[in-house]
PDB file of C-alpha atoms in Angstrom:
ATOM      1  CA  UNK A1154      65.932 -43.452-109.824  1.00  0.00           C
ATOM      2  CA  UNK A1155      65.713 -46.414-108.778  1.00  0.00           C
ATOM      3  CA  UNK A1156      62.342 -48.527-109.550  1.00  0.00           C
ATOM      4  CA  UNK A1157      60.804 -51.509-108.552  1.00  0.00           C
ATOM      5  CA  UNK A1158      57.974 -53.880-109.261  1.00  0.00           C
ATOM      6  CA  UNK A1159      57.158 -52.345-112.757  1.00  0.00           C
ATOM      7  CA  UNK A1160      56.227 -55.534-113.818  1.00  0.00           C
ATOM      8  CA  UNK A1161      54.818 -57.058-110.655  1.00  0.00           C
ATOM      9  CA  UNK A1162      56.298 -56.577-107.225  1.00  0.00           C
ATOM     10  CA  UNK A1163      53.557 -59.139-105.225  1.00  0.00           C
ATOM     11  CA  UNK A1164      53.014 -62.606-107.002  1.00  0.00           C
ATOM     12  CA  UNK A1165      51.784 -65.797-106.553  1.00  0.00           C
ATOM     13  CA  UNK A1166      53.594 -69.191-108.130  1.00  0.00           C
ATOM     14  CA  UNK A1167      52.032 -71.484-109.997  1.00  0.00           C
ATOM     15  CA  UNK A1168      54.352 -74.886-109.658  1.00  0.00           C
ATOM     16  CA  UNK A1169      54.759 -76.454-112.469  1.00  0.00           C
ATOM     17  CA  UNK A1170      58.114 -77.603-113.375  1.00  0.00           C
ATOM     18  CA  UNK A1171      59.736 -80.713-113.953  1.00  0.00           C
ATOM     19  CA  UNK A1172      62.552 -82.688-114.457  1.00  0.00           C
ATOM     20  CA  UNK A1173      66.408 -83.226-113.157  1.00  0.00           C
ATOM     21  CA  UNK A1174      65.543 -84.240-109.059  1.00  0.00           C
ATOM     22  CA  UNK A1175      65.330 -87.211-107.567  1.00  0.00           C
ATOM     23  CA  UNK A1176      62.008 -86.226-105.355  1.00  0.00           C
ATOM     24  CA  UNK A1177      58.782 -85.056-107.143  1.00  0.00           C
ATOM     25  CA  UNK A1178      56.573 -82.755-104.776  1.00  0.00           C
ATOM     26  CA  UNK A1179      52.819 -81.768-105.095  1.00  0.00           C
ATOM     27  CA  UNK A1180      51.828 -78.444-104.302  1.00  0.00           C
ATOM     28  CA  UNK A1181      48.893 -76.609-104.995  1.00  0.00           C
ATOM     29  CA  UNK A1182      49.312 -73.713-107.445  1.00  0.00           C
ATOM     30  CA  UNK A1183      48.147 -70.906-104.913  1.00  0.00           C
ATOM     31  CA  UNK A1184      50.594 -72.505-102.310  1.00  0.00           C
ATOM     32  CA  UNK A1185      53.907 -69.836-102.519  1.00  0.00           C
ATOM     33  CA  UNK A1186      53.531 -66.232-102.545  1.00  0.00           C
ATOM     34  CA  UNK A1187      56.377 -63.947-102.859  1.00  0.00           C
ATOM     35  CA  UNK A1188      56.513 -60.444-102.188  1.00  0.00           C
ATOM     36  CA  UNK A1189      59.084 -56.964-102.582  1.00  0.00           C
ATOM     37  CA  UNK A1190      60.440 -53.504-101.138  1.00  0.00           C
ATOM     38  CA  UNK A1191      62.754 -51.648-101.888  1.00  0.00           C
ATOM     39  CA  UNK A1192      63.584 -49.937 -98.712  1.00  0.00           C
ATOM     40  CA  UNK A1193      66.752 -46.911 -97.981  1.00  0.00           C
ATOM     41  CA  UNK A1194      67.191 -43.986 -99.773  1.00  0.00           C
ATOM     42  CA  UNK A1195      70.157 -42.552-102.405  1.00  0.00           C
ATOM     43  CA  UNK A1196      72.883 -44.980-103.605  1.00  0.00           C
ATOM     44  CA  UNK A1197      72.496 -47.637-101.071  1.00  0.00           C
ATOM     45  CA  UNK A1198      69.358 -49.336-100.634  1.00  0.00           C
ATOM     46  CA  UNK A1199      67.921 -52.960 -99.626  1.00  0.00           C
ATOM     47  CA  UNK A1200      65.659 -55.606-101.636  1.00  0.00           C
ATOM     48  CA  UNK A1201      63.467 -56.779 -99.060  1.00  0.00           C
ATOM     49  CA  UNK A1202      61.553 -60.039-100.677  1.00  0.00           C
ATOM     50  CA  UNK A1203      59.561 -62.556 -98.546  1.00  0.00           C
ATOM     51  CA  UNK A1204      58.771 -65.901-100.099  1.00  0.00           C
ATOM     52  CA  UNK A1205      55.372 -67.523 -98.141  1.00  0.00           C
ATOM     53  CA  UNK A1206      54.002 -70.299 -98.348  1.00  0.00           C
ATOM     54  CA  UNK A1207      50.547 -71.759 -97.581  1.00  0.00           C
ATOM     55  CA  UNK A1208      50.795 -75.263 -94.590  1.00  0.00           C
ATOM     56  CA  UNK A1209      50.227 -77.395 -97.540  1.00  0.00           C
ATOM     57  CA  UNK A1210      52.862 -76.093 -98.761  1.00  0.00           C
ATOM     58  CA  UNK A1211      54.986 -76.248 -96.294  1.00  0.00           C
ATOM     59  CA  UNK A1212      54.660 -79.607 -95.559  1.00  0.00           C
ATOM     60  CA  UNK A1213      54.848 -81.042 -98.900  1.00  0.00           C
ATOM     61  CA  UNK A1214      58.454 -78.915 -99.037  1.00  0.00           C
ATOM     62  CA  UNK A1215      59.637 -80.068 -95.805  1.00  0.00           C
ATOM     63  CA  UNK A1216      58.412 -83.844 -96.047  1.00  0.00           C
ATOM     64  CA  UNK A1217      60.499 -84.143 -99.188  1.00  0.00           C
ATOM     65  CA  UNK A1218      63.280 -82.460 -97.555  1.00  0.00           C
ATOM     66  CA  UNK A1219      63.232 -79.608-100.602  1.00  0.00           C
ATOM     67  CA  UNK A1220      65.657 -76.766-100.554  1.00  0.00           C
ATOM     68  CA  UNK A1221      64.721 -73.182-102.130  1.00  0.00           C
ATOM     69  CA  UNK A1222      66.880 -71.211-104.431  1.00  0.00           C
ATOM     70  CA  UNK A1223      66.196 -67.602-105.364  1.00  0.00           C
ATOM     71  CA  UNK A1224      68.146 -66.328-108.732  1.00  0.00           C
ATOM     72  CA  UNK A1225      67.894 -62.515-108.345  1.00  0.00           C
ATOM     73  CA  UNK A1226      69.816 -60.414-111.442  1.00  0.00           C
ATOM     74  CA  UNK A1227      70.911 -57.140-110.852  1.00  0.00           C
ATOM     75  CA  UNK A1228      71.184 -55.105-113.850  1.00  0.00           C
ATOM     76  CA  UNK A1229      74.885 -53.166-114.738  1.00  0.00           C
ATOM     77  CA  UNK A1230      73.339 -50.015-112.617  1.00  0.00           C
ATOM     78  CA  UNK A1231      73.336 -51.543-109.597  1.00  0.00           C
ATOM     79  CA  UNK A1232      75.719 -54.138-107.653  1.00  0.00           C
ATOM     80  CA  UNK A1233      75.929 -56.734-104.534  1.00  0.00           C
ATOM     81  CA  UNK A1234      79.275 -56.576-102.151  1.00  0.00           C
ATOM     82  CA  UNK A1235      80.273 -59.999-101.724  1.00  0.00           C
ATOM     83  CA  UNK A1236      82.073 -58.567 -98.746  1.00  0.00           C
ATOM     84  CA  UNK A1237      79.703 -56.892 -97.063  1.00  0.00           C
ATOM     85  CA  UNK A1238      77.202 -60.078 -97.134  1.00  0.00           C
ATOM     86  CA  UNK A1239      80.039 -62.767 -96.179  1.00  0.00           C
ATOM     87  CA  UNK A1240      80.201 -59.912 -93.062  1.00  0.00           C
ATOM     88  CA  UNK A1241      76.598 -59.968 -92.682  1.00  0.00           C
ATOM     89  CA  UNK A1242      75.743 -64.150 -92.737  1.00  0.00           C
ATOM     90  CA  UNK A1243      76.587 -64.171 -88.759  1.00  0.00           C
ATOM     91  CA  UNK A1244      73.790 -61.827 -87.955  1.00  0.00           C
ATOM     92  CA  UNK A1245      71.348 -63.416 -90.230  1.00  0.00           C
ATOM     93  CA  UNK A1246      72.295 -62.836 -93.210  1.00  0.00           C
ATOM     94  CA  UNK A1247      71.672 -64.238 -96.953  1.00  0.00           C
ATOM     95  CA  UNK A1248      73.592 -66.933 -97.932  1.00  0.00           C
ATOM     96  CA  UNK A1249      74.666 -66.185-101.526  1.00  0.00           C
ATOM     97  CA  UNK A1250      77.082 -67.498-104.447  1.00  0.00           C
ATOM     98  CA  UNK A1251      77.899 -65.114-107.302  1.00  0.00           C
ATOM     99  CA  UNK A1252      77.689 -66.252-110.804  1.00  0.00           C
ATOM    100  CA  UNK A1253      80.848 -64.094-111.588  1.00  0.00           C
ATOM    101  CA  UNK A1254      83.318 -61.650-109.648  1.00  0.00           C
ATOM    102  CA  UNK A1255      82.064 -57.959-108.775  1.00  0.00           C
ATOM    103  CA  UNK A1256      84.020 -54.816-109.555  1.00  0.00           C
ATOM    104  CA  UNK A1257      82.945 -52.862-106.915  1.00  0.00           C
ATOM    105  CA  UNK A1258      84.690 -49.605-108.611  1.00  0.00           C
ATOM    106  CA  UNK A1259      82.970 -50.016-112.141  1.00  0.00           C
ATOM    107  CA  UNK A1260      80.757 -47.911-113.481  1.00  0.00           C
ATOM    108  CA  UNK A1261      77.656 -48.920-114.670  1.00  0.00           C
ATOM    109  CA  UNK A1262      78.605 -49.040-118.575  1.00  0.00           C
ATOM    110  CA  UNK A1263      81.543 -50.942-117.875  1.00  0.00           C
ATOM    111  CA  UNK A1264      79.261 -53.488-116.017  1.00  0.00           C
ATOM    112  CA  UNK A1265      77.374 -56.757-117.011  1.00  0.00           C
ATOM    113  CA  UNK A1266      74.047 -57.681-115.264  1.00  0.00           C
ATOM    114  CA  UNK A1267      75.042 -59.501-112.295  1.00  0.00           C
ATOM    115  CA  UNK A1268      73.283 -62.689-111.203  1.00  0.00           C
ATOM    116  CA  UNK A1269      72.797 -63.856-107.202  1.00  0.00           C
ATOM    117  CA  UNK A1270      71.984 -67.424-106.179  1.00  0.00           C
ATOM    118  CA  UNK A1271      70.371 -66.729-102.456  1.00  0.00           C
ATOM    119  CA  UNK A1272      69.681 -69.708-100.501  1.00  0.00           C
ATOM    120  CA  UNK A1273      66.652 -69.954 -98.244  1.00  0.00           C
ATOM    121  CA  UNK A1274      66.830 -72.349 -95.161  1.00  0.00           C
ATOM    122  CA  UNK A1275      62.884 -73.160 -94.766  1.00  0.00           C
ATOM    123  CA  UNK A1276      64.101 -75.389 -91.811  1.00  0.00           C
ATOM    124  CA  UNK A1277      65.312 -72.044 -90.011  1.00  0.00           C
ATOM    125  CA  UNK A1278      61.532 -70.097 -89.250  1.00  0.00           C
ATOM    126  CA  UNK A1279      60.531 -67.921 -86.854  1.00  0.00           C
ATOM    127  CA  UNK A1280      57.777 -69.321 -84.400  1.00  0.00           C
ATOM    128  CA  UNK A1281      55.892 -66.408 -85.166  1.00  0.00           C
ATOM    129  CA  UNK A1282      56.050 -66.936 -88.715  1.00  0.00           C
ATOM    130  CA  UNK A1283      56.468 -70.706 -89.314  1.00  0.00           C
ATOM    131  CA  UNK A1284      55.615 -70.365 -93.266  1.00  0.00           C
ATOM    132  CA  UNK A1285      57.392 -66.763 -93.492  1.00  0.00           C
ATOM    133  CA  UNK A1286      61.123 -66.364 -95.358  1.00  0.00           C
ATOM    134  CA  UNK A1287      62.259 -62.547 -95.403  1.00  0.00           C
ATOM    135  CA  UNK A1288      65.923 -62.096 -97.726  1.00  0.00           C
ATOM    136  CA  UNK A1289      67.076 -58.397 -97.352  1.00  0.00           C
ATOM    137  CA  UNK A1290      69.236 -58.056-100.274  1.00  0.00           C
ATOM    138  CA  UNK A1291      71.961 -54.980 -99.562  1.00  0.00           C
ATOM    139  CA  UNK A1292      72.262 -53.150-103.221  1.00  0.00           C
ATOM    140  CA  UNK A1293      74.555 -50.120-104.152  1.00  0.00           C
ATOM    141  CA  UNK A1294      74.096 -48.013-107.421  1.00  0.00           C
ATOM    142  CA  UNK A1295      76.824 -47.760-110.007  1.00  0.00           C
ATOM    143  CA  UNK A1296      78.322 -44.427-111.121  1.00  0.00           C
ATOM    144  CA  UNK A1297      76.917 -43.882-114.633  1.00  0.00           C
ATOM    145  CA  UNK A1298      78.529 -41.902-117.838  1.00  0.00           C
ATOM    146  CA  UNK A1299      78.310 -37.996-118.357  1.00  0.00           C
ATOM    147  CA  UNK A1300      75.170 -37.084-119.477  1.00  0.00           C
ATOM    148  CA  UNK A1301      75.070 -34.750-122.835  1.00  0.00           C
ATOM    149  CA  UNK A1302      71.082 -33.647-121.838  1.00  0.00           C
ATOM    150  CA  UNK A1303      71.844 -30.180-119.698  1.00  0.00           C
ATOM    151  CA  UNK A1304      69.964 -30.786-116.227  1.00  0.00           C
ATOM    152  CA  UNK A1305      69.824 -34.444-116.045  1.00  0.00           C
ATOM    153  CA  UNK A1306      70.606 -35.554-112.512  1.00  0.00           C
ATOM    154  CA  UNK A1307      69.079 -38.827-112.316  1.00  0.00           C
ATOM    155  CA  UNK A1308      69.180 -41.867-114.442  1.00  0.00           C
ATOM    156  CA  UNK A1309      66.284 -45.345-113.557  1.00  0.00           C
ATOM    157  CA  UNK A1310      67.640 -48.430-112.685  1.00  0.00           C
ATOM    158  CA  UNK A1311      65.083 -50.973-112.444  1.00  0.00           C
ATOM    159  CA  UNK A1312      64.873 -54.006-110.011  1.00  0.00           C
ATOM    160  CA  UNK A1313      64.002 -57.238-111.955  1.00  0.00           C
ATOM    161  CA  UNK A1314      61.288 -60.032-110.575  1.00  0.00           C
ATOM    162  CA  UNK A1315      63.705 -62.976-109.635  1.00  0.00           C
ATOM    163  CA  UNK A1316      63.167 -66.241-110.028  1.00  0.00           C
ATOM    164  CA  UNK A1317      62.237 -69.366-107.259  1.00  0.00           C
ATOM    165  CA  UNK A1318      63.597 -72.443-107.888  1.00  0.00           C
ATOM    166  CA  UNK A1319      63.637 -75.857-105.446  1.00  0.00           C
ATOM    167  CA  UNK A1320      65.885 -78.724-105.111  1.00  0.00           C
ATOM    168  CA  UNK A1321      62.767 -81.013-105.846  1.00  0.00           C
ATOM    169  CA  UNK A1322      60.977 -81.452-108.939  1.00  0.00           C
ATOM    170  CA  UNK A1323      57.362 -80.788-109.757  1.00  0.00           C
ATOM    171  CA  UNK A1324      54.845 -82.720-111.943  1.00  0.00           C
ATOM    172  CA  UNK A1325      53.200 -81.362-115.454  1.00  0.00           C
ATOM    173  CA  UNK A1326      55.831 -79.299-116.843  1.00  0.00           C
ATOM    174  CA  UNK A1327      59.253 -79.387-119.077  1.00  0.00           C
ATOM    175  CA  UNK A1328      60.533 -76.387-118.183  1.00  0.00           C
ATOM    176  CA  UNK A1329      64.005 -76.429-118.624  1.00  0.00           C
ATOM    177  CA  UNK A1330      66.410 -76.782-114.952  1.00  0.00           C
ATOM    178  CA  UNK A1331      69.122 -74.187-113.461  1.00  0.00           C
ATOM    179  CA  UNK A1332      72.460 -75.513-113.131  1.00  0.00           C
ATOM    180  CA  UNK A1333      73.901 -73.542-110.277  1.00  0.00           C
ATOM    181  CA  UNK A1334      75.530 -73.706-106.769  1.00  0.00           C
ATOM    182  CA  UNK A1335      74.427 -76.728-104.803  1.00  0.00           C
ATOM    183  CA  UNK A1336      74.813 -74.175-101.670  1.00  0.00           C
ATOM    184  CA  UNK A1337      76.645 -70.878-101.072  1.00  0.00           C
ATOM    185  CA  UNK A1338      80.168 -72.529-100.699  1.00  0.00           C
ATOM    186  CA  UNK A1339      79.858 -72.966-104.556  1.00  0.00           C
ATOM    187  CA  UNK A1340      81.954 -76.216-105.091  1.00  0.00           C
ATOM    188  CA  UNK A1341      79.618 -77.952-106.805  1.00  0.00           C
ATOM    189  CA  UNK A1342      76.598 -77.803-108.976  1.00  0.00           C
ATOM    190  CA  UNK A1343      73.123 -79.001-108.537  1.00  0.00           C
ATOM    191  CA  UNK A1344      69.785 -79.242-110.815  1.00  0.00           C
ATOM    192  CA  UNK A1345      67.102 -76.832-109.533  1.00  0.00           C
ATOM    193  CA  UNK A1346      63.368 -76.908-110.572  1.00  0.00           C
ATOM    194  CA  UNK A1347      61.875 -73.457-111.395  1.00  0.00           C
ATOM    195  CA  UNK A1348      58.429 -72.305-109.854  1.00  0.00           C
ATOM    196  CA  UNK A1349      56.519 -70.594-112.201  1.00  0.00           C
ATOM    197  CA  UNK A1350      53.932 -68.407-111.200  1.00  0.00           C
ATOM    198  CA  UNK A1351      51.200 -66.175-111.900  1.00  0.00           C
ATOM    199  CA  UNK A1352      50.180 -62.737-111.345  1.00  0.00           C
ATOM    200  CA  UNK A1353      48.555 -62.241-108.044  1.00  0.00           C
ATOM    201  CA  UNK A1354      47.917 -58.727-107.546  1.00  0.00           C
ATOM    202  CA  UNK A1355      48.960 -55.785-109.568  1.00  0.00           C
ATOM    203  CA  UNK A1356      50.673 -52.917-106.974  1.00  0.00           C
ATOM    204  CA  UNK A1357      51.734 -49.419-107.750  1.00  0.00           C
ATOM    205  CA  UNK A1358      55.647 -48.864-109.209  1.00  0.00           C
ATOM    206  CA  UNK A1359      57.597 -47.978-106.144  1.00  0.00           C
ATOM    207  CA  UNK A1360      60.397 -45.707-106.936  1.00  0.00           C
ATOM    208  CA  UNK A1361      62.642 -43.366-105.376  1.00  0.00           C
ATOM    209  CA  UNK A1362      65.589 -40.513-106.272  1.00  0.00           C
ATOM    210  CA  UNK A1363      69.289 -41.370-106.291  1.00  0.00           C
ATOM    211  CA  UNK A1364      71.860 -39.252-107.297  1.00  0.00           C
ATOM    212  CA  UNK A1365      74.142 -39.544-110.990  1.00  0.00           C
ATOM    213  CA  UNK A1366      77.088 -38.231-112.406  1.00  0.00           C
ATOM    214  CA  UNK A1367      75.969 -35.709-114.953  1.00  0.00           C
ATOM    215  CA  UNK A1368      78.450 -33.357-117.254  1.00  0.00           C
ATOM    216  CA  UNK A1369      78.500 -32.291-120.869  1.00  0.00           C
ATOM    217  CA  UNK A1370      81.086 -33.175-123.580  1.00  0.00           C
TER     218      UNK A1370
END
């Protein structure tokens, strides 16, 4: 099965980091809110997260022209077709750099966690929702080994929180910067700034049935 928000699946960030950026930005520690879904059913599904942020917020981001980064890591039991979201970035969809190829044909054993840089333009909003960022996130599960337990016929994969970093730096914290893509070309690098956060609300685990290969030795 797959399962997410186990740890939290709605949060709110506390900003707090520091260091590596040539702007420093004030924002209030209730100011971004991010939450997830996991929506489809069986071996393809979609992360749905949506990063909002209060008008404070938004202003302070904007008036120090600050870019978002979210770092989402996939564990080995699920994977992200670079393919199919190159195809997708014409309708609307994520701009992403890989931190490594993807095996589409490995099973999950063979695999290593996989980690996505996903860009969010906060200069591209929709009218209705000026302070709004949705990222649906197009996941597949990995084939998994032979089980030895008679009647298995599902094995959990679970959905990690990711992580929101910015282009600008905040005050009262070392926290230590991401090196990664400077944009989804990936030609160079660039220092980003991670939001921390805090919990916000506690939801229910979300999970859902997907199908495994199962045999005996």
């Amino acid at each position: 099965m797959f399962e997410i928000g186990r740890y939290v699946a709605i949060w709110t960030f506390m900003l707090l980091s520091a260091l590596g950026s040539s702007s420093e930005v004030y924002l209030n520690r209730d100011g971004v809110t991010l939450s997830r879904q996991l929506v489809g059913s069986g071996f393809h599904r979609e992360i749905k997260t949506t990063v909002t942020v209060s008008n404070g917020t938004r202003r302070a981001l904007t008036d120090g022209k600050c870019r978002l980064l979210l770092l989402e890591t996939l564990s080995p039991g699920v994977y992200a077709d670079p393919f199919q979201l190159k195809s997708l970035e014409p309708f609307g969809g994520p701009k992403v750099a890989f931190s490594a190829e993807v095996d589409l044909e490995a099973t999950a054993d063979q695999s290593k966690p996989l980690e996505i840089n996903i860009f969010i333009d906060i200069y591209s909003t929709d009218e209705k929702t000026p302070n709004e960022w949705t990222i649906g996130l197009p996941v597949h599960g990995r084939y998994h080994r032979p089980s030895l337990h008679k009647g298995a016929s599902s094995v959990e994969v679970i959905i990690l929180n990711p992580v929101l970093y910015s282009s600008c730096s905040f005050p009262g914290s070392s926290n230590p910067v991401l090196l990664a893509p400077c944009d989804a070309s990936n030609n160079s690098k660039c220092k980003w700034n991670p939001i921390l956060y805090q919990r916000f609300h506690k939801p229910r685990a979300v999970t859902a049935n997907t199908r495994s290969v199962t045999g005996t030795c």
